[in-house]
Amino acid sequence: MARLVLDQVGKTYAGGIAAVRGVSLEVPDGAFCVLVGPSGCGKSTVLRMIAGLETITSGAIAIGERVVNAVEPAERDIAMVFQNYALYPHMRVYDNLAYGLRNRGTPKAEIEMRVREAARMLGLDTFLDRYPRQLSGGQRQRVAMGRAIVRKPQVFLFDEPLSNLDAKLRVQMRVEIRRLQRQLGVTTVYVTHDQVEAMTMADRLVVMNGGLIEQVGTPIEIYRRPASRYVATFIGAPPMNILPAEVVADGVRLAGQTYPAALPGLAPGTAVELGLRPEALRLAPAGLPFTVAFAEELGATRLLHGSLAGTELVVQVPAGPQPAEGATVFLAFDPAEIHLFDRETGRRIGGEPATLS
């Protein structure tokens, strides 16, 4: 196991296309770090640079105490699990697990011990004589994980490993991956575009946008204190509501009503954006008028979709009798639940966001 450090790492392709721009990140020894963001944000490029599959244009990457910029992928002491499993179809499960160890000249007795141990951990004991085509998607993914585990590397790298699985199996496998990582204690970097995966798996969450790190922190810190409008609307399902508002002498005005808020150095009349999580809103006898368009039934809760002063809004309410579609009701919220963002830059206003160095 080892600490992983990226220092101002960048990647620019031919034609001046900057895929990653000055990314600095420390992943402590044994931590589970998740890189999350939409397609094209640079997260997979960062992972491939750590693996040595992409050369870096600038900066430095260190695994443990060793800078690995010029080190070949096979010599970096990492193991990578890919989206497509990358199994050898003509080899049995046992041989897929043993292949990397044999290439390294590992003694036969040690290969046997490591393969059997990994198979036991992953519930593959009875599948060692099967071929990949005889396995389910979840079993193939376990074999891919087992191939990484037998290596006993300093760092695990996962590149969207669950995206080819169905929804139920994804939930099962993310629990399995997290359990195994805690058991093994190996420093892990995991890439996904799925923010639910990111929230449920990470010790340390890295939100990326346009080749840059937008925010780093624990999942709950980022959820409660997003650094920007981008983070606020990307992390959370459903995402945070963003509403136009205006600074007034004693707080912020939204749809004709004033709420107390911390607004350091902002003059009355300044236009801002006000963020509210769907679960922060509640139905009330009086408050902000909200017109219900339709409802989504989720069992224990319900999502009401509609509009407030011309802006689309989502409200999460408990199950039970609800207003009819087309009805106008009133919403209230605790002013402590307000998030404020600069309308031009999208950055958080009032207090520093949660960030880990």
CSV table of C-alpha atoms in Angstrom, one decimal:
chain,number,residue,atom,x,y,z
A,1,MET,CA,0.0,0.0,0.0
A,2,ALA,CA,1.1,3.6,-0.6
A,3,ARG,CA,0.1,7.2,-0.6
A,4,LEU,CA,-0.6,8.6,-4.1
A,5,VAL,CA,0.2,12.2,-4.9
A,6,LEU,CA,-0.5,14.2,-8.1
A,7,ASP,CA,1.2,17.6,-8.3
A,8,GLN,CA,0.0,20.0,-11.0
A,9,VAL,CA,-0.6,17.2,-13.4
A,10,GLY,CA,-1.7,18.2,-16.9
A,11,LYS,CA,-2.4,16.5,-20.2
A,12,THR,CA,-2.5,18.4,-23.5
A,13,TYR,CA,-3.2,16.5,-26.8
A,14,ALA,CA,-2.1,17.5,-30.3
A,15,GLY,CA,-3.8,20.7,-31.4
A,16,GLY,CA,-3.6,22.2,-28.0
A,17,ILE,CA,-6.6,20.3,-26.5
A,18,ALA,CA,-6.2,20.4,-22.7
A,19,ALA,CA,-7.9,17.3,-21.3
A,20,VAL,CA,-6.5,17.8,-17.7
A,21,ARG,CA,-5.2,21.1,-16.4
A,22,GLY,CA,-3.0,21.4,-13.3
A,23,VAL,CA,-4.6,18.7,-11.2
A,24,SER,CA,-3.2,18.4,-7.6
A,25,LEU,CA,-4.5,15.6,-5.4
A,26,GLU,CA,-3.3,13.5,-2.4
A,27,VAL,CA,-4.8,10.1,-1.8
A,28,PRO,CA,-3.7,8.9,1.7
A,29,ASP,CA,-2.4,5.3,2.2
A,30,GLY,CA,-5.4,2.9,2.2
A,31,ALA,CA,-8.0,5.5,1.2
A,32,PHE,CA,-10.8,4.9,-1.3
A,33,CYS,CA,-10.8,8.0,-3.6
A,34,VAL,CA,-13.6,8.4,-6.2
A,35,LEU,CA,-13.2,10.7,-9.3
A,36,VAL,CA,-16.6,11.7,-10.5
A,37,GLY,CA,-17.9,14.0,-13.3
A,38,PRO,CA,-19.6,13.9,-16.6
A,39,SER,CA,-18.1,12.4,-19.8
A,40,GLY,CA,-15.2,14.5,-21.0
A,41,CYS,CA,-14.3,16.0,-17.7
A,42,GLY,CA,-10.9,14.4,-17.6
A,43,LYS,CA,-11.4,11.8,-14.9
A,44,SER,CA,-10.5,8.8,-17.0
A,45,THR,CA,-7.5,10.6,-18.4
A,46,VAL,CA,-6.2,11.2,-14.8
A,47,LEU,CA,-6.6,7.5,-14.1
A,48,ARG,CA,-4.8,6.5,-17.2
A,49,MET,CA,-1.9,8.9,-16.4
A,50,ILE,CA,-1.6,7.3,-12.9
A,51,ALA,CA,-1.5,3.9,-14.6
A,52,GLY,CA,1.1,5.1,-17.1
A,53,LEU,CA,-1.2,4.4,-20.1
A,54,GLU,CA,-1.1,8.2,-20.9
A,55,THR,CA,2.0,10.2,-20.7
A,56,ILE,CA,1.7,13.4,-18.7
A,57,THR,CA,2.4,16.8,-20.3
A,58,SER,CA,3.2,18.6,-17.0
A,59,GLY,CA,3.5,18.0,-13.3
A,60,ALA,CA,4.5,14.9,-11.4
A,61,ILE,CA,2.9,11.7,-10.1
A,62,ALA,CA,4.3,9.9,-7.0
A,63,ILE,CA,3.3,6.4,-5.7
A,64,GLY,CA,4.7,6.1,-2.3
A,65,GLU,CA,8.0,7.9,-2.3
A,66,ARG,CA,8.7,7.3,-6.0
A,67,VAL,CA,8.0,9.7,-8.8
A,68,VAL,CA,6.7,7.5,-11.6
A,69,ASN,CA,6.5,9.9,-14.5
A,70,ALA,CA,9.1,7.9,-16.5
A,71,VAL,CA,8.2,4.5,-15.1
A,72,GLU,CA,6.6,1.9,-17.4
A,73,PRO,CA,3.1,0.8,-16.5
A,74,ALA,CA,4.2,-2.7,-15.6
A,75,GLU,CA,6.7,-1.3,-13.1
A,76,ARG,CA,4.4,1.0,-11.2
A,77,ASP,CA,3.0,-1.6,-8.9
A,78,ILE,CA,-0.6,-0.8,-9.7
A,79,ALA,CA,-3.5,-3.0,-10.8
A,80,MET,CA,-6.3,-1.8,-13.0
A,81,VAL,CA,-9.8,-3.0,-13.4
A,82,PHE,CA,-11.4,-2.0,-16.7
A,83,GLN,CA,-15.0,-1.4,-17.7
A,84,ASN,CA,-15.0,-4.3,-20.2
A,85,TYR,CA,-13.3,-6.8,-17.8
A,86,ALA,CA,-10.5,-7.5,-20.3
A,87,LEU,CA,-10.5,-11.2,-19.6
A,88,TYR,CA,-8.8,-13.8,-21.9
A,89,PRO,CA,-11.7,-15.7,-23.4
A,90,HIS,CA,-9.6,-18.8,-24.2
A,91,MET,CA,-8.4,-19.2,-20.6
A,92,ARG,CA,-10.2,-20.7,-17.6
A,93,VAL,CA,-10.9,-18.4,-14.6
A,94,TYR,CA,-7.9,-19.9,-12.8
A,95,ASP,CA,-5.6,-19.1,-15.6
A,96,ASN,CA,-7.0,-15.6,-16.0
A,97,LEU,CA,-6.3,-15.0,-12.3
A,98,ALA,CA,-2.8,-16.5,-12.5
A,99,TYR,CA,-1.7,-15.0,-15.8
A,100,GLY,CA,0.0,-11.8,-14.4
A,101,LEU,CA,1.8,-13.7,-11.7
A,102,ARG,CA,3.2,-16.3,-14.2
A,103,ASN,CA,4.5,-13.5,-16.4
A,104,ARG,CA,6.3,-12.1,-13.4
A,105,GLY,CA,7.9,-15.4,-12.6
A,106,THR,CA,6.1,-16.0,-9.3
A,107,PRO,CA,6.7,-19.5,-7.9
A,108,LYS,CA,4.0,-22.0,-8.7
A,109,ALA,CA,3.1,-22.6,-5.0
A,110,GLU,CA,2.7,-18.9,-4.4
A,111,ILE,CA,0.5,-18.6,-7.5
A,112,GLU,CA,-1.7,-21.4,-6.2
A,113,MET,CA,-2.0,-19.8,-2.8
A,114,ARG,CA,-2.8,-16.3,-4.1
A,115,VAL,CA,-5.3,-17.5,-6.7
A,116,ARG,CA,-7.2,-19.7,-4.2
A,117,GLU,CA,-7.2,-16.9,-1.6
A,118,ALA,CA,-8.6,-14.4,-4.1
A,119,ALA,CA,-11.2,-16.9,-5.4
A,120,ARG,CA,-12.4,-17.5,-1.8
A,121,MET,CA,-12.7,-13.8,-1.1
A,122,LEU,CA,-14.8,-13.3,-4.3
A,123,GLY,CA,-16.9,-16.4,-4.1
A,124,LEU,CA,-15.3,-17.9,-7.2
A,125,ASP,CA,-14.1,-21.1,-5.7
A,126,THR,CA,-16.5,-23.2,-7.8
A,127,PHE,CA,-15.9,-21.3,-11.0
A,128,LEU,CA,-12.1,-21.7,-11.4
A,129,ASP,CA,-12.5,-24.3,-14.2
A,130,ARG,CA,-15.0,-22.3,-16.2
A,131,TYR,CA,-14.3,-20.0,-19.2
A,132,PRO,CA,-15.5,-16.3,-19.2
A,133,ARG,CA,-18.3,-17.1,-21.7
A,134,GLN,CA,-19.8,-19.4,-19.0
A,135,LEU,CA,-20.0,-16.7,-16.4
A,136,SER,CA,-22.6,-13.9,-15.7
A,137,GLY,CA,-21.6,-10.2,-15.9
A,138,GLY,CA,-21.2,-10.0,-12.2
A,139,GLN,CA,-19.0,-13.1,-12.1
A,140,ARG,CA,-16.8,-11.8,-14.9
A,141,GLN,CA,-16.4,-8.6,-12.9
A,142,ARG,CA,-15.3,-10.6,-9.9
A,143,VAL,CA,-12.7,-12.3,-12.0
A,144,ALA,CA,-11.4,-9.0,-13.2
A,145,MET,CA,-11.2,-7.8,-9.6
A,146,GLY,CA,-9.5,-11.1,-8.6
A,147,ARG,CA,-6.8,-10.6,-11.2
A,148,ALA,CA,-6.1,-7.2,-9.5
A,149,ILE,CA,-6.2,-8.7,-6.0
A,150,VAL,CA,-3.7,-11.5,-6.7
A,151,ARG,CA,-1.1,-8.9,-7.7
A,152,LYS,CA,-1.1,-7.4,-4.2
A,153,PRO,CA,-0.3,-4.0,-5.7
A,154,GLN,CA,0.3,-0.7,-3.9
A,155,VAL,CA,-2.7,1.0,-5.7
A,156,PHE,CA,-5.9,-0.3,-7.3
A,157,LEU,CA,-7.4,1.7,-10.2
A,158,PHE,CA,-11.0,1.2,-11.3
A,159,ASP,CA,-12.2,2.7,-14.6
A,160,GLU,CA,-16.0,2.7,-14.5
A,161,PRO,CA,-16.1,-1.1,-13.7
A,162,LEU,CA,-19.8,-1.4,-13.1
A,163,SER,CA,-21.2,0.5,-16.1
A,164,ASN,CA,-21.9,-2.7,-18.1
A,165,LEU,CA,-24.0,-4.3,-15.3
A,166,ASP,CA,-27.7,-4.0,-14.6
A,167,ALA,CA,-29.0,-1.7,-11.9
A,168,LYS,CA,-29.5,-4.4,-9.2
A,169,LEU,CA,-26.1,-6.0,-9.8
A,170,ARG,CA,-24.4,-2.5,-9.8
A,171,VAL,CA,-25.7,-2.0,-6.2
A,172,GLN,CA,-24.4,-5.5,-5.1
A,173,MET,CA,-21.0,-5.0,-6.8
A,174,ARG,CA,-20.3,-1.6,-5.3
A,175,VAL,CA,-21.0,-3.0,-1.8
A,176,GLU,CA,-18.7,-5.9,-2.7
A,177,ILE,CA,-15.9,-3.6,-4.0
A,178,ARG,CA,-16.1,-1.4,-1.0
A,179,ARG,CA,-16.0,-4.4,1.4
A,180,LEU,CA,-13.0,-5.9,-0.3
A,181,GLN,CA,-11.1,-2.6,-0.4
A,182,ARG,CA,-11.6,-2.1,3.4
A,183,GLN,CA,-10.5,-5.7,4.0
A,184,LEU,CA,-7.4,-5.4,1.9
A,185,GLY,CA,-6.5,-1.8,2.9
A,186,VAL,CA,-5.2,-1.0,-0.6
A,187,THR,CA,-5.1,2.7,-1.8
A,188,THR,CA,-7.8,2.9,-4.4
A,189,VAL,CA,-8.8,5.4,-7.2
A,190,TYR,CA,-12.2,4.7,-8.7
A,191,VAL,CA,-13.6,6.6,-11.7
A,192,THR,CA,-17.4,6.9,-12.3
A,193,HIS,CA,-19.9,9.3,-13.9
A,194,ASP,CA,-22.6,8.0,-11.5
A,195,GLN,CA,-22.8,10.3,-8.5
A,196,VAL,CA,-24.8,7.7,-6.5
A,197,GLU,CA,-21.8,5.3,-6.8
A,198,ALA,CA,-19.5,8.1,-5.9
A,199,MET,CA,-21.4,9.2,-2.8
A,200,THR,CA,-21.9,5.6,-1.5
A,201,MET,CA,-18.3,4.3,-2.1
A,202,ALA,CA,-15.9,7.2,-1.4
A,203,ASP,CA,-13.8,8.1,1.6
A,204,ARG,CA,-12.6,11.0,-0.4
A,205,LEU,CA,-14.7,12.4,-3.3
A,206,VAL,CA,-13.1,14.4,-6.2
A,207,VAL,CA,-15.6,16.3,-8.4
A,208,MET,CA,-14.1,17.2,-11.8
A,209,ASN,CA,-15.3,19.6,-14.4
A,210,GLY,CA,-13.6,20.6,-17.7
A,211,GLY,CA,-10.2,19.0,-16.8
A,212,LEU,CA,-10.1,20.7,-13.4
A,213,ILE,CA,-10.9,19.6,-9.8
A,214,GLU,CA,-13.9,21.5,-8.8
A,215,GLN,CA,-14.0,20.3,-5.2
A,216,VAL,CA,-12.4,17.6,-2.9
A,217,GLY,CA,-13.9,16.4,0.4
A,218,THR,CA,-15.9,13.6,2.0
A,219,PRO,CA,-19.2,12.8,0.3
A,220,ILE,CA,-21.3,14.4,3.1
A,221,GLU,CA,-19.1,17.5,3.2
A,222,ILE,CA,-19.5,18.1,-0.5
A,223,TYR,CA,-23.2,17.4,-0.3
A,224,ARG,CA,-23.8,19.8,2.5
A,225,ARG,CA,-21.4,22.6,1.4
A,226,PRO,CA,-20.9,22.5,-2.4
A,227,ALA,CA,-18.2,24.8,-3.6
A,228,SER,CA,-20.0,25.9,-6.7
A,229,ARG,CA,-23.3,25.7,-8.6
A,230,TYR,CA,-21.8,23.0,-10.7
A,231,VAL,CA,-21.1,20.8,-7.7
A,232,ALA,CA,-24.5,21.6,-6.1
A,233,THR,CA,-26.4,20.4,-9.2
A,234,PHE,CA,-24.1,17.4,-10.0
A,235,ILE,CA,-24.0,15.9,-6.5
A,236,GLY,CA,-27.5,14.9,-5.3
A,237,ALA,CA,-30.4,13.0,-6.7
A,238,PRO,CA,-32.5,14.8,-7.6
A,239,PRO,CA,-30.1,17.8,-7.9
A,240,MET,CA,-30.3,21.0,-5.9
A,241,ASN,CA,-32.8,23.6,-7.1
A,242,ILE,CA,-31.3,26.9,-8.2
A,243,LEU,CA,-33.4,30.0,-8.1
A,244,PRO,CA,-32.7,33.7,-9.0
A,245,ALA,CA,-32.6,35.9,-5.9
A,246,GLU,CA,-31.5,39.4,-4.8
A,247,VAL,CA,-29.5,40.7,-1.9
A,248,VAL,CA,-31.4,43.1,0.4
A,249,ALA,CA,-30.3,44.9,3.5
A,250,ASP,CA,-31.2,42.1,5.9
A,251,GLY,CA,-30.7,39.0,3.8
A,252,VAL,CA,-31.8,37.7,0.5
A,253,ARG,CA,-35.1,38.1,-1.3
A,254,LEU,CA,-36.7,35.2,-3.2
A,255,ALA,CA,-40.0,35.5,-5.0
A,256,GLY,CA,-41.0,38.6,-3.0
A,257,GLN,CA,-40.1,37.2,0.4
A,258,THR,CA,-37.0,38.0,2.5
A,259,TYR,CA,-34.8,35.4,4.3
A,260,PRO,CA,-31.9,36.0,6.6
A,261,ALA,CA,-28.5,35.0,5.1
A,262,ALA,CA,-24.8,35.6,5.5
A,263,LEU,CA,-23.8,37.9,2.6
A,264,PRO,CA,-20.3,39.3,3.3
A,265,GLY,CA,-19.4,42.4,1.3
A,266,LEU,CA,-22.4,42.1,-1.1
A,267,ALA,CA,-24.3,45.3,-1.7
A,268,PRO,CA,-28.2,45.4,-1.7
A,269,GLY,CA,-29.5,44.9,-5.2
A,270,THR,CA,-26.8,42.3,-6.1
A,271,ALA,CA,-28.2,39.4,-8.1
A,272,VAL,CA,-27.4,36.0,-6.7
A,273,GLU,CA,-28.5,32.4,-7.1
A,274,LEU,CA,-30.2,30.6,-4.2
A,275,GLY,CA,-29.9,26.9,-3.9
A,276,LEU,CA,-32.3,24.6,-2.0
A,277,ARG,CA,-32.1,20.8,-1.8
A,278,PRO,CA,-35.5,19.2,-2.7
A,279,GLU,CA,-35.7,17.6,0.7
A,280,ALA,CA,-35.2,21.1,2.4
A,281,LEU,CA,-38.6,22.2,1.1
A,282,ARG,CA,-41.9,21.3,2.7
A,283,LEU,CA,-45.6,22.0,2.1
A,284,ALA,CA,-46.9,24.7,4.4
A,285,PRO,CA,-50.1,26.7,5.0
A,286,ALA,CA,-48.3,29.8,3.7
A,287,GLY,CA,-45.1,30.7,2.0
A,288,LEU,CA,-43.8,30.6,-1.6
A,289,PRO,CA,-46.5,29.7,-4.2
A,290,PHE,CA,-45.7,26.5,-6.0
A,291,THR,CA,-47.6,25.2,-9.0
A,292,VAL,CA,-47.5,21.4,-9.2
A,293,ALA,CA,-47.0,20.0,-12.7
A,294,PHE,CA,-46.7,16.3,-12.0
A,295,ALA,CA,-45.5,13.9,-9.2
A,296,GLU,CA,-43.1,10.9,-9.2
A,297,GLU,CA,-44.0,8.2,-6.8
A,298,LEU,CA,-40.9,6.6,-5.1
A,299,GLY,CA,-42.7,4.6,-2.4
A,300,ALA,CA,-41.5,6.1,0.9
A,301,THR,CA,-41.3,9.6,-0.7
A,302,ARG,CA,-42.7,11.5,-3.6
A,303,LEU,CA,-41.1,14.1,-5.9
A,304,LEU,CA,-43.3,17.0,-6.9
A,305,HIS,CA,-42.3,18.7,-10.1
A,306,GLY,CA,-43.5,22.2,-10.8
A,307,SER,CA,-42.6,25.9,-10.9
A,308,LEU,CA,-42.1,28.8,-8.5
A,309,ALA,CA,-42.1,32.3,-10.0
A,310,GLY,CA,-41.4,30.9,-13.4
A,311,THR,CA,-38.5,28.7,-12.4
A,312,GLU,CA,-38.7,24.9,-12.4
A,313,LEU,CA,-38.5,23.3,-9.0
A,314,VAL,CA,-38.5,19.8,-7.5
A,315,VAL,CA,-39.8,19.1,-4.0
A,316,GLN,CA,-39.3,15.9,-2.1
A,317,VAL,CA,-42.1,15.1,0.3
A,318,PRO,CA,-43.2,12.1,2.4
A,319,ALA,CA,-45.6,9.6,0.9
A,320,GLY,CA,-49.3,10.2,1.6
A,321,PRO,CA,-52.0,12.5,0.3
A,322,GLN,CA,-50.5,15.1,-2.0
A,323,PRO,CA,-51.8,18.1,-4.0
A,324,ALA,CA,-53.3,17.3,-7.4
A,325,GLU,CA,-51.5,18.1,-10.6
A,326,GLY,CA,-52.1,21.7,-11.6
A,327,ALA,CA,-52.8,22.8,-8.0
A,328,THR,CA,-51.0,25.8,-6.4
A,329,VAL,CA,-49.7,25.2,-2.9
A,330,PHE,CA,-47.2,26.9,-0.6
A,331,LEU,CA,-43.7,25.9,0.3
A,332,ALA,CA,-41.5,26.8,3.3
A,333,PHE,CA,-38.0,26.0,4.3
A,334,ASP,CA,-35.4,26.7,7.1
A,335,PRO,CA,-33.2,29.6,6.1
A,336,ALA,CA,-30.3,27.6,7.4
A,337,GLU,CA,-30.8,25.3,4.4
A,338,ILE,CA,-30.0,28.1,1.9
A,339,HIS,CA,-27.0,27.9,-0.4
A,340,LEU,CA,-25.9,31.0,-2.2
A,341,PHE,CA,-23.9,31.2,-5.4
A,342,ASP,CA,-22.4,34.1,-7.5
A,343,ARG,CA,-24.6,34.5,-10.5
A,344,GLU,CA,-21.6,35.2,-12.8
A,345,THR,CA,-18.9,32.8,-11.6
A,346,GLY,CA,-21.1,30.1,-10.0
A,347,ARG,CA,-18.9,30.0,-6.9
A,348,ARG,CA,-20.3,29.6,-3.4
A,349,ILE,CA,-21.0,32.8,-1.4
A,350,GLY,CA,-20.8,32.9,2.4
A,351,GLY,CA,-18.3,30.6,4.2
A,352,GLU,CA,-15.7,28.4,2.7
A,353,PRO,CA,-16.8,25.1,1.2
A,354,ALA,CA,-15.6,21.9,2.7
A,355,THR,CA,-12.3,21.0,1.1
A,356,LEU,CA,-9.6,18.4,2.0
A,357,SER,CA,-6.0,19.2,0.9
